[in-house]
Tab-separated table of C-alpha atoms in Angstrom:
chain	number	residue	atom	x	y	z
A	76	ILE	CA	0.000	0.000	0.000
A	77	ALA	CA	2.797	2.426	0.874
A	78	GLY	CA	4.447	1.852	-2.497
A	79	LYS	CA	1.184	2.368	-4.345
A	80	LEU	CA	0.419	5.544	-2.404
A	81	LEU	CA	3.765	6.987	-3.521
A	82	GLU	CA	3.177	5.846	-7.077
A	83	LYS	CA	-0.266	7.486	-7.192
A	84	ALA	CA	1.089	10.645	-5.558
A	85	GLU	CA	3.757	10.903	-8.257
A	86	ALA	CA	1.059	10.705	-10.923
A	87	LEU	CA	-0.868	13.516	-9.208
A	88	LEU	CA	2.264	15.660	-9.063
A	89	ASP	CA	2.625	15.182	-12.830
A	90	GLN	CA	-0.912	16.609	-13.120
A	91	ASP	CA	0.234	19.729	-11.206
A	92	VAL	CA	-1.616	18.810	-8.013
A	93	HIS	CA	0.197	20.542	-5.160
A	94	PRO	CA	1.917	18.264	-2.577
A	95	THR	CA	-0.012	19.845	0.327
A	96	VAL	CA	-3.280	19.024	-1.434
A	97	ILE	CA	-2.177	15.410	-1.872
A	98	VAL	CA	-1.154	15.157	1.782
A	99	GLN	CA	-4.465	16.660	2.943
A	100	GLY	CA	-6.438	14.309	0.688
A	101	TYR	CA	-4.497	11.290	1.932
A	102	LYS	CA	-5.141	12.297	5.551
A	103	GLN	CA	-8.878	12.621	4.906
A	104	ALA	CA	-8.910	9.266	3.121
A	105	ALA	CA	-6.964	7.545	5.918
A	106	ALA	CA	-9.380	8.837	8.552
A	107	ARG	CA	-12.337	7.695	6.465
A	108	ALA	CA	-10.745	4.275	5.916
A	109	GLN	CA	-10.223	3.829	9.666
A	110	LYS	CA	-13.903	4.584	10.250
A	111	VAL	CA	-14.996	2.037	7.630
A	112	LEU	CA	-12.735	-0.656	9.094
A	113	SER	CA	-13.945	0.066	12.643
A	114	GLU	CA	-17.571	-0.355	11.571
A	115	MET	CA	-16.696	-3.588	9.782
A	116	ALA	CA	-14.632	-5.071	12.633
A	117	ILE	CA	-15.856	-8.031	14.681
A	118	ASP	CA	-15.312	-8.227	18.454
A	119	VAL	CA	-13.354	-11.380	19.334
A	120	SER	CA	-12.194	-10.545	22.860
A	121	GLY	CA	-11.720	-13.649	24.982
A	122	ASP	CA	-12.201	-16.093	22.082
A	123	ASP	CA	-9.125	-18.345	22.041
A	124	SER	CA	-10.432	-20.461	19.149
A	125	VAL	CA	-10.381	-17.385	16.885
A	126	LEU	CA	-6.902	-16.405	18.126
A	127	LEU	CA	-5.619	-19.892	17.293
A	128	LYS	CA	-7.007	-19.621	13.761
A	129	ILE	CA	-5.425	-16.189	13.359
A	130	ALA	CA	-2.056	-17.560	14.502
A	131	GLN	CA	-2.322	-20.490	12.068
A	132	THR	CA	-3.202	-18.137	9.204
A	133	ALA	CA	-0.109	-16.042	9.936
A	134	MET	CA	2.077	-19.166	9.848
A	135	ARG	CA	0.784	-20.747	6.650
A	136	GLY	CA	3.080	-20.957	3.666
A	137	LYS	CA	6.287	-20.885	5.718
A	138	GLY	CA	7.077	-24.603	5.554
A	139	ILE	CA	6.394	-25.367	9.209
A	140	GLU	CA	2.898	-26.875	8.892
A	141	ILE	CA	4.030	-29.908	10.891
A	142	ALA	CA	4.596	-27.655	13.914
A	143	MET	CA	1.642	-25.332	13.358
A	144	ASP	CA	-0.683	-26.660	16.074
A	145	LYS	CA	1.989	-26.491	18.759
A	146	LEU	CA	3.341	-23.099	17.701
A	147	SER	CA	-0.089	-21.489	17.373
A	148	GLN	CA	-0.960	-22.446	20.947
A	149	ILE	CA	2.395	-21.157	22.208
A	150	SER	CA	1.949	-17.862	20.338
A	151	VAL	CA	-1.524	-17.314	21.832
A	152	ASP	CA	-0.322	-18.141	25.368
A	153	ALA	CA	2.741	-15.889	25.044
A	154	ALA	CA	0.772	-12.995	23.555
A	155	ARG	CA	-1.799	-13.194	26.362
A	156	ALA	CA	0.985	-13.188	28.965
A	157	VAL	CA	2.556	-9.933	27.727
A	158	ALA	CA	-0.478	-8.155	26.268
A	159	GLY	CA	-0.735	-5.776	29.214
A	160	PHE	CA	2.750	-4.348	28.666
A	161	GLN	CA	2.899	-1.747	25.909
A	162	GLY	CA	6.428	-2.313	24.641
A	163	LYS	CA	7.712	-0.852	21.387
A	164	ASP	CA	8.695	-4.261	20.093
A	165	ILE	CA	7.582	-7.742	21.085
A	166	GLU	CA	11.250	-8.754	21.466
A	167	GLU	CA	11.266	-6.627	24.644
A	168	ASN	CA	8.852	-9.075	26.266
A	169	VAL	CA	9.250	-12.408	24.498
A	170	LYS	CA	12.597	-14.162	24.253
A	171	THR	CA	13.090	-17.146	21.958
A	172	ILE	CA	15.647	-19.894	22.593
A	173	LEU	CA	16.449	-22.291	19.731
A	174	ILE	CA	17.641	-25.784	20.687
A	175	PRO	CA	18.564	-28.168	17.829
A	176	GLY	CA	17.420	-31.720	18.493
A	177	GLY	CA	14.481	-33.123	20.369
A	178	ARG	CA	10.863	-33.221	19.274
A	179	ILE	CA	8.729	-30.271	18.229
A	180	GLU	CA	6.325	-31.321	20.994
A	181	ASP	CA	9.062	-30.518	23.526
A	182	SER	CA	8.763	-26.815	22.644
A	183	VAL	CA	7.315	-24.905	25.595
A	184	ILE	CA	6.609	-21.451	26.966
A	185	ASN	CA	8.364	-20.565	30.208
A	186	TYR	CA	6.642	-17.896	32.315
A	187	GLY	CA	9.972	-16.437	33.246
A	188	ILE	CA	13.340	-16.038	31.567
A	189	VAL	CA	15.914	-18.497	30.307
A	190	ILE	CA	19.419	-17.096	29.897
A	191	GLU	CA	22.326	-18.755	28.162
A	192	LYS	CA	24.631	-18.536	31.162
A	193	GLU	CA	25.997	-20.779	33.930
A	194	ARG	CA	26.647	-20.123	37.616
A	195	THR	CA	30.115	-18.675	38.008
A	196	SER	CA	31.349	-21.327	40.452
A	197	LEU	CA	30.744	-25.058	40.807
A	198	GLU	CA	30.579	-24.499	44.569
A	199	MET	CA	27.350	-22.582	44.158
A	200	PRO	CA	24.026	-24.460	44.349
A	201	LYS	CA	22.505	-25.564	41.043
A	202	ARG	CA	18.973	-24.981	42.233
A	203	ILE	CA	17.325	-22.413	44.490
A	204	GLU	CA	13.612	-22.452	45.266
A	205	THR	CA	11.740	-19.322	46.373
A	206	ALA	CA	14.442	-17.225	44.756
A	207	LYS	CA	15.016	-13.592	45.699
A	208	ILE	CA	16.760	-12.028	42.732
A	209	MET	CA	19.107	-9.054	42.577
A	210	LEU	CA	20.053	-7.385	39.285
A	211	LEU	CA	23.379	-5.561	39.514
A	212	GLU	CA	24.472	-3.094	36.835
A	213	GLY	CA	27.944	-2.817	38.333
A	214	THR	CA	30.554	-5.391	39.288
A	215	LEU	CA	31.472	-7.643	42.216
A	216	GLU	CA	35.218	-7.285	41.887
A	217	LEU	CA	37.651	-4.532	42.753
A	218	LYS	CA	37.914	-1.898	40.046
A	219	LYS	CA	41.199	-1.286	38.323
A	220	LEU	CA	42.758	2.156	38.691
A	221	ASP	CA	41.818	4.546	35.892
A	222	THR	CA	45.235	6.210	35.968
A	223	ASP	CA	48.744	4.849	35.411
A	224	ALA	CA	49.430	4.959	39.154
A	225	LYS	CA	51.125	1.913	40.684
A	226	VAL	CA	50.986	0.470	44.170
A	227	THR	CA	54.434	-0.700	45.340
A	228	ILE	CA	54.581	-3.162	48.247
A	229	THR	CA	57.998	-3.924	49.667
A	230	ASP	CA	57.075	-5.923	52.755
A	231	ALA	CA	55.324	-9.309	52.956
A	232	LYS	CA	53.189	-8.096	55.861
A	233	ASN	CA	52.007	-5.137	53.817
A	234	LEU	CA	51.048	-7.487	50.963
A	235	ALA	CA	48.965	-9.589	53.335
A	236	SER	CA	47.290	-6.458	54.709
A	237	PHE	CA	46.600	-5.203	51.194
A	238	LYS	CA	44.915	-8.465	50.172
A	239	GLU	CA	43.012	-8.590	53.441
A	240	GLY	CA	41.716	-5.081	52.761
A	241	GLU	CA	40.534	-6.121	49.300
A	242	GLU	CA	38.737	-9.139	50.740
A	243	LYS	CA	36.992	-6.977	53.346
A	244	VAL	CA	35.596	-4.748	50.604
A	245	ILE	CA	34.227	-7.733	48.664
A	246	LYS	CA	32.885	-9.383	51.833
A	247	SER	CA	31.050	-6.193	52.807
A	248	GLN	CA	29.419	-6.144	49.356
A	249	VAL	CA	28.280	-9.777	49.602
A	250	ASP	CA	27.065	-9.154	53.156
A	251	ALA	CA	24.981	-6.230	51.878
A	252	ILE	CA	23.399	-8.513	49.275
A	253	SER	CA	22.675	-11.138	51.934
A	254	ALA	CA	21.237	-8.556	54.340
A	255	ALA	CA	18.757	-7.453	51.660
A	256	GLY	CA	17.559	-11.068	51.409
A	257	ALA	CA	18.893	-11.943	47.951
A	258	ASN	CA	20.006	-15.472	47.140
A	259	VAL	CA	20.528	-15.069	43.364
A	260	VAL	CA	22.654	-12.317	41.801
A	261	PHE	CA	22.727	-11.473	38.100
A	262	CYS	CA	25.614	-9.129	37.363
A	263	GLU	CA	26.075	-7.129	34.165
A	264	LYS	CA	29.851	-7.065	34.625
A	265	GLY	CA	32.385	-9.316	36.330
A	266	ILE	CA	32.245	-11.334	39.549
A	267	GLY	CA	35.741	-11.876	40.939
A	268	VAL	CA	37.016	-15.121	42.455
A	269	THR	CA	36.825	-13.727	46.001
A	270	ALA	CA	33.210	-12.662	45.493
A	271	GLN	CA	32.395	-16.057	43.993
A	272	ASN	CA	33.731	-17.777	47.090
A	273	TYR	CA	31.744	-15.579	49.472
A	274	LEU	CA	28.552	-16.037	47.435
A	275	ALA	CA	29.040	-19.812	47.396
A	276	ARG	CA	29.619	-19.931	51.174
A	277	GLN	CA	26.290	-18.193	51.721
A	278	GLY	CA	24.480	-20.583	49.381
A	279	MET	CA	23.869	-18.033	46.641
A	280	ILE	CA	23.949	-18.335	42.854
A	281	GLY	CA	26.012	-15.686	41.067
A	282	VAL	CA	25.900	-15.092	37.308
A	283	ARG	CA	28.288	-12.679	35.607
A	284	ARG	CA	28.423	-10.763	32.339
A	285	VAL	CA	24.682	-10.954	31.742
A	286	LYS	CA	23.562	-9.039	28.640
A	287	ARG	CA	21.782	-5.749	29.211
A	288	GLU	CA	18.768	-7.035	27.263
A	289	ASP	CA	18.541	-10.088	29.524
A	290	LEU	CA	18.734	-7.907	32.646
A	291	LYS	CA	15.817	-5.826	31.376
A	292	MET	CA	13.776	-8.941	30.652
A	293	LEU	CA	14.642	-10.347	34.081
A	294	ALA	CA	13.360	-7.104	35.595
A	295	LEU	CA	10.081	-7.431	33.687
A	296	ALA	CA	9.684	-11.097	34.603
A	297	THR	CA	10.667	-11.022	38.268
A	298	GLY	CA	9.765	-7.476	39.283
A	299	ALA	CA	13.349	-6.682	40.322
A	300	ARG	CA	14.903	-3.240	39.931
A	301	LEU	CA	18.314	-2.690	38.383
A	302	VAL	CA	20.764	-1.691	41.133
A	303	GLY	CA	23.818	0.457	40.378
A	304	ASP	CA	25.511	0.411	43.795
A	305	VAL	CA	25.579	-2.939	45.576
A	306	MET	CA	25.911	-1.244	48.975
A	307	THR	CA	22.525	0.473	48.586
A	308	VAL	CA	20.441	-2.619	47.757
A	309	THR	CA	17.294	-3.217	49.823
A	310	ALA	CA	14.568	-5.853	49.879
A	311	LYS	CA	12.384	-3.583	47.728
A	312	ASP	CA	14.918	-3.856	44.892
A	313	LEU	CA	14.649	-7.648	44.698
A	314	GLY	CA	12.541	-9.708	42.341
A	315	SER	CA	11.073	-13.147	42.970
A	316	ALA	CA	10.732	-16.478	41.211
A	317	ALA	CA	9.574	-19.888	42.347
A	318	LEU	CA	12.736	-21.494	40.985
A	319	VAL	CA	16.165	-20.638	39.602
A	320	GLU	CA	17.977	-23.683	38.264
A	321	GLU	CA	20.948	-24.500	36.041
A	322	ARG	CA	20.075	-27.246	33.552
A	323	LYS	CA	21.859	-29.066	30.808
A	324	VAL	CA	20.280	-28.386	27.433
A	325	GLY	CA	21.162	-30.468	24.410
A	326	LYS	CA	24.483	-32.302	24.402
A	327	ASP	CA	26.817	-29.993	26.261
A	328	LYS	CA	25.096	-26.634	26.793
A	329	LYS	CA	23.983	-25.294	30.159
A	330	MET	CA	21.383	-22.591	30.771
A	331	LEU	CA	19.767	-20.924	33.747
A	332	PHE	CA	16.000	-21.223	34.043
A	333	ILE	CA	14.137	-18.590	36.067
A	334	GLU	CA	10.610	-19.952	36.449
A	335	GLY	CA	7.376	-19.345	38.287
A	336	CYS	CA	7.370	-15.553	38.197
A	337	PRO	CA	3.981	-14.524	39.650
A	338	LYS	CA	3.495	-11.339	37.613
A	339	ALA	CA	5.749	-11.983	34.643
A	340	LYS	CA	5.642	-9.295	31.969
A	341	ALA	CA	8.252	-11.185	29.965
A	342	VAL	CA	8.316	-14.836	28.923
A	343	THR	CA	10.657	-17.220	27.133
A	344	ILE	CA	9.720	-19.576	24.322
A	345	ILE	CA	11.950	-22.627	23.965
A	346	LEU	CA	11.820	-24.197	20.514
A	347	HIS	CA	13.073	-27.696	19.690
A	348	GLY	CA	13.580	-28.818	16.085
A	349	VAL	CA	15.408	-31.324	13.967
A	350	SER	CA	17.837	-28.793	12.466
A	351	GLU	CA	18.977	-25.199	12.821
A	352	GLN	CA	17.423	-24.302	9.471
A	353	PHE	CA	14.013	-25.650	10.512
A	354	LEU	CA	14.305	-23.886	13.863
A	355	GLU	CA	14.938	-20.563	12.109
A	356	GLU	CA	11.810	-21.087	9.993
A	357	MET	CA	9.861	-21.881	13.162
A	358	GLU	CA	11.147	-18.711	14.800
A	359	ARG	CA	10.138	-16.535	11.825
A	360	ALA	CA	6.662	-18.079	11.687
A	361	LEU	CA	6.238	-17.712	15.439
A	362	ASP	CA	7.274	-14.046	15.322
A	363	ASP	CA	4.634	-13.323	12.655
A	364	ALA	CA	1.948	-15.126	14.650
A	365	LEU	CA	2.908	-13.426	17.913
A	366	ASN	CA	2.692	-9.932	16.447
A	367	VAL	CA	-0.668	-10.560	14.775
A	368	VAL	CA	-2.233	-12.259	17.810
A	369	LEU	CA	-0.923	-9.551	20.139
A	370	ASP	CA	-2.475	-6.853	17.940
A	371	VAL	CA	-5.828	-8.674	18.001
A	372	ILE	CA	-5.736	-9.149	21.785
A	373	ARG	CA	-5.018	-5.447	22.313
A	374	SER	CA	-7.554	-4.161	19.775
A	375	LYS	CA	-10.081	-6.991	20.514
A	376	LYS	CA	-11.241	-6.817	16.905
A	377	ILE	CA	-10.649	-8.422	13.513
A	378	VAL	CA	-11.803	-7.739	9.967
A	379	PRO	CA	-12.447	-10.311	7.206
A	380	GLY	CA	-9.543	-11.386	5.023
A	381	GLY	CA	-9.096	-12.122	1.348
A	382	GLY	CA	-9.004	-8.462	0.280
A	383	ALA	CA	-12.643	-7.821	1.277
A	384	PRO	CA	-11.897	-4.950	3.709
A	385	GLU	CA	-9.717	-3.190	1.163
A	386	MET	CA	-12.463	-3.428	-1.475
A	387	MET	CA	-15.058	-2.013	0.939
A	388	VAL	CA	-12.695	0.825	1.902
A	389	ALA	CA	-11.951	1.634	-1.742
A	390	GLU	CA	-15.657	1.698	-2.672
A	391	ASN	CA	-16.502	3.910	0.297
A	392	LEU	CA	-13.645	6.296	-0.490
A	393	ARG	CA	-14.798	6.737	-4.087
A	394	GLN	CA	-18.274	7.626	-2.885
A	395	TYR	CA	-16.755	10.010	-0.342
A	396	ALA	CA	-14.525	11.624	-3.004
A	397	SER	CA	-17.579	12.532	-5.075
A	398	THR	CA	-18.803	14.697	-2.182
A	399	LEU	CA	-15.625	16.800	-2.149
A	400	GLU	CA	-15.370	19.934	-4.271
A	401	GLY	CA	-11.630	20.654	-4.268
A	402	ARG	CA	-8.666	18.817	-5.718
A	403	GLU	CA	-8.517	16.721	-2.544
A	404	GLN	CA	-11.000	14.390	-4.228
A	405	LEU	CA	-8.248	13.398	-6.670
A	406	ALA	CA	-6.007	12.390	-3.759
A	407	VAL	CA	-8.842	10.470	-2.078
A	408	ARG	CA	-9.498	8.545	-5.300
A	409	ALA	CA	-5.785	7.844	-5.609
A	410	PHE	CA	-5.817	6.509	-2.036
A	411	ALA	CA	-8.716	4.200	-2.973
A	412	ASP	CA	-6.790	2.878	-5.986
A	413	ALA	CA	-3.725	2.266	-3.809
A	414	VAL	CA	-5.681	0.265	-1.249
A	415	GLU	CA	-6.866	-2.070	-4.012
A	416	ALA	CA	-3.247	-3.201	-4.447
A	417	ILE	CA	-3.914	-5.821	-1.747
A	418	PRO	CA	-6.753	-7.786	-3.471
A	419	LEU	CA	-4.988	-7.266	-6.802
A	420	THR	CA	-1.816	-8.899	-5.458
A	421	LEU	CA	-3.772	-11.687	-3.748
A	422	ALA	CA	-5.522	-12.536	-7.023
A	423	GLU	CA	-2.250	-12.520	-8.949
A	424	ASN	CA	-0.500	-14.732	-6.364
A	425	SER	CA	-3.413	-17.174	-6.492
A	426	GLY	CA	-3.080	-17.620	-10.263
A	427	PHE	CA	-6.081	-15.544	-11.316
A	428	ASP	CA	-6.096	-12.750	-13.842
A	429	PRO	CA	-5.647	-9.712	-11.595
A	430	LEU	CA	-7.586	-7.213	-13.739
A	431	ASP	CA	-10.561	-9.550	-14.308
A	432	SER	CA	-10.631	-10.407	-10.618
A	433	LEU	CA	-10.489	-6.745	-9.587
A	434	ALA	CA	-13.302	-5.830	-11.991
A	435	ALA	CA	-15.479	-8.652	-10.628
A	436	LEU	CA	-14.736	-7.626	-7.034
A	437	ARG	CA	-15.602	-3.990	-7.761
A	438	ALA	CA	-18.936	-5.051	-9.263
A	439	LYS	CA	-19.838	-7.198	-6.257
A	440	THR	CA	-18.695	-4.556	-3.793
A	441	SER	CA	-20.837	-1.872	-5.421
A	442	GLN	CA	-23.802	-4.273	-5.040
A	443	GLY	CA	-22.962	-4.789	-1.350
A	444	LYS	CA	-21.886	-8.413	-1.882
A	445	ALA	CA	-18.210	-8.146	-0.875
């Protein structure tokens, strides 16, 4: 439609129609088209059977028909889970993990986040139930000096005191985390060996170098706040999850599963497939279905398919154009012609003669039989 609108606008410019007139006519036509579509729309709020059909329609023709039933259900469940959060992009709320091998039926939606990381030390527990989660933007290791200054130690006792001082700093940081009630720490930067040891002794899981995107999704899923200074953390900054567990995925990969988040605004979809190529096709199909289903859940309405809405809009716009006296009517008619690019393309892709099909559709639409 966008391409056709530009094409029609160029033709109007060749007829010496001023650009502001074209823009005004297009705006009037767009507003009128929205009104027509709103009157035509059907309310489908709360109808999962319709959402499943919509998801399946979005996936057709992508070579993943064998996985369609499973993926359509996952897309509806995931879209419902994040529908209340108005993110700019669905990737802010839905993460997809691709795991080659296994059956398609093993694909699941996790109401939490799965991150491709391991605990930083084998001494740490693999599994923590009733997790209290801290998200740290900083680091749990002593910072290097920003200047070229050097610390020279000439005495063995001074060296011991220096190391002891470093350990006290790290211990005070871990103690602050413990005092807040956290038992799982996700850190955007490094976690030093000393900090790892202290975390392990207190039965905590520590994860380092977590991507910024994953930290944001963890915040949405668990309700945690991102903390910049570890010494200022309080219980209010922590998120919660029923379970945090490190699991082996596939042959030799380990991931951390954060599950059972009571008010998750972000979820993870784990896809299993026979090959990486098939998994990529599944991911593309799922993304299309997710976006369409999410739009329907938020708007609560659908319009018929097959080019029917576009034909009704075009017919209505032509009638509307005849009521206008200025040159705007030329732009409104051009808008109507552009909208018909959808049924025209559908007819051509289906093997029909596009012009004959469009003429027949126009005749039926004018008779109210679209």
